[in-house]
Structure formats: C-alpha cells, structure tokens
Amino acid sequence: MGLLRITVDHTVRVTASSARVHIRVRGSSTIFGGLAGRKAAEVRDLVADLAGRGVPEDAIEVTGVHIATGDVKLLKSQAVDIALVVRATADQLPDVLGALSERPGVTVDELEWVYEQFEASIPATAEAMAMARRKADAVAAAAGLEVTGIANASDSWSMPTPRVEFASDQMMFAASARAAAPPLDLGLDLNATTELSVHLSVDFDLSS
C-alpha cells in the first residue's frame, strides 16, 4: 500500500444572507448606554417604524451613546448621538434603507454584509473533494495503481467580509415628510457577493 497526497484550492462566490446597517441617530435623552438608549424618543419612533416593516426590536442593537456637548455635566435634557446596528435580511434591506432615508437626523455610517460561512463551505468542500478524487484517480492510473480509499483528509476555508463605508455627509438623511417611505429602489437587487476559498488536503490509499 502507498499514499498519494492531493491538495486542492477551490474558490466559489457566496451571496450575503443579511446585512448589519450601522447608523447614528441624533436625539435627546437623560438615559445613556446599552438598551436604555432605546428610550430616546427618536429611537423609539425608529424602532416602531422598522417593526412595521418586519424588523423585530431584538434586531436593533444600541452600540453606544455619545453626549453631543462639550459640557461634562449631565443636564436634565441633552443632545446625544445614539449608535445603532440594524440587522436586516436581504429582502428587508430596501425597506430598511427607505425608512432610514425618511428619518430626520439619521446617518448611515456603514453597511456590513453577513454571510453563512460554514453553510457555504459544505458544498464548496464537497466540490473540492470531487476534484481531488478525479486528480488522484488520474495520477494513480498513470502510475499503474488504483485508489482504494482515503487515509486522511483536512480542510480549511477563508472569506473576506466586504463592508460599504459612507462618507460622513454622504448618507445623512434629513426629511420633513413623515409619511411611510417607499423601499429604496436602485433598479437592481440590493445584495453582495464575496469569494469563499477552500483549501483541501487528502491522503489517498493506493493499491500496491
């Protein structure tokens, strides 16, 4: 018996399953930090608006609160910038961005695409294994041998996470209209893809 080691690098395109929209809301509140930031009136209104579009409250995370004043004293009512992350599926994203475009004082800082890396790696690794087996059969046949099994196999994968960052004044939404905003229509599907790279190493058993 002998061993034949085959390595395969295989790359596939993966479509984002959802997105995390990083936003800032200018408002006033006496409550700072964590979930309490939702008590700002502006944030309450935004949460209610998004809930009407199918985005549950637990999909909205308060990530920070910044006091928008140089005075270190905590006043009864202060202007604050509240940082939020809104999780939206690919289907919900046009509605979410449309809603944000109609909210006074809302700034979109970043759009972070979310991918199901592990799930995407399963078919990609299976394809890499099929490629490795085809190569092993060809090499073994050229040597007058035959593949009889697998002694060992290991895989790894990597995938960059694209982000869309906006200039500070590029996505500042300030509108006086309070009517329900239509979904953001760019004339194409609002989604993203990226590359998932699989590295597979297989030790095949050969007939003697």
PDB file of C-alpha atoms in Angstrom, residues 14-22 88-91 93-94 97 110-117 159-166 186 189-194:
ATOM      1  CA  VAL A  14     -21.187  33.359  -1.893  1.00  0.00           C
ATOM      2  CA  THR A  15     -24.223  35.644  -1.645  1.00  0.00           C
ATOM      3  CA  ALA A  16     -24.865  37.598   1.554  1.00  0.00           C
ATOM      4  CA  SER A  17     -27.765  36.300   3.642  1.00  0.00           C
ATOM      5  CA  SER A  18     -28.347  39.557   5.544  1.00  0.00           C
ATOM      6  CA  ALA A  19     -26.796  42.893   6.430  1.00  0.00           C
ATOM      7  CA  ARG A  20     -25.941  44.928   9.538  1.00  0.00           C
ATOM      8  CA  VAL A  21     -26.675  48.612   8.975  1.00  0.00           C
ATOM      9  CA  HIS A  22     -24.590  50.843  11.278  1.00  0.00           C
ATOM     10  CA  ALA A  88     -31.945  43.092   8.110  1.00  0.00           C
ATOM     11  CA  THR A  89     -32.391  40.237   5.686  1.00  0.00           C
ATOM     12  CA  ALA A  90     -31.626  40.814   2.036  1.00  0.00           C
ATOM     13  CA  ASP A  91     -35.378  41.086   1.376  1.00  0.00           C
ATOM     14  CA  LEU A  93     -32.882  45.812   3.295  1.00  0.00           C
ATOM     15  CA  PRO A  94     -34.560  48.052   0.665  1.00  0.00           C
ATOM     16  CA  LEU A  97     -32.893  51.888   3.884  1.00  0.00           C
ATOM     17  CA  GLU A 110     -21.611  51.530   7.270  1.00  0.00           C
ATOM     18  CA  LEU A 111     -23.301  48.573   5.610  1.00  0.00           C
ATOM     19  CA  GLU A 112     -21.836  45.269   6.829  1.00  0.00           C
ATOM     20  CA  TRP A 113     -22.782  42.197   4.797  1.00  0.00           C
ATOM     21  CA  VAL A 114     -23.340  38.933   6.670  1.00  0.00           C
ATOM     22  CA  TYR A 115     -22.549  35.550   5.133  1.00  0.00           C
ATOM     23  CA  GLU A 116     -23.295  31.994   6.267  1.00  0.00           C
ATOM     24  CA  GLN A 117     -19.676  30.908   6.058  1.00  0.00           C
ATOM     25  CA  MET A 159     -13.648  34.528   3.280  1.00  0.00           C
ATOM     26  CA  PRO A 160     -13.225  38.302   3.403  1.00  0.00           C
ATOM     27  CA  THR A 161     -16.200  40.295   4.684  1.00  0.00           C
ATOM     28  CA  PRO A 162     -16.876  43.272   2.433  1.00  0.00           C
ATOM     29  CA  ARG A 163     -18.143  46.446   4.088  1.00  0.00           C
ATOM     30  CA  VAL A 164     -19.614  49.507   2.466  1.00  0.00           C
ATOM     31  CA  GLU A 165     -18.490  52.652   4.286  1.00  0.00           C
ATOM     32  CA  PHE A 166     -20.086  56.007   3.642  1.00  0.00           C
ATOM     33  CA  LEU A 186     -31.779  51.261  -7.169  1.00  0.00           C
ATOM     34  CA  ASP A 189     -31.097  43.691  -6.410  1.00  0.00           C
ATOM     35  CA  LEU A 190     -29.539  45.161  -3.275  1.00  0.00           C
ATOM     36  CA  ASN A 191     -27.139  42.429  -2.259  1.00  0.00           C
ATOM     37  CA  ALA A 192     -23.473  41.483  -2.295  1.00  0.00           C
ATOM     38  CA  THR A 193     -21.271  38.511  -3.042  1.00  0.00           C
ATOM     39  CA  THR A 194     -17.787  37.592  -1.963  1.00  0.00           C
TER      40      THR A 194
END
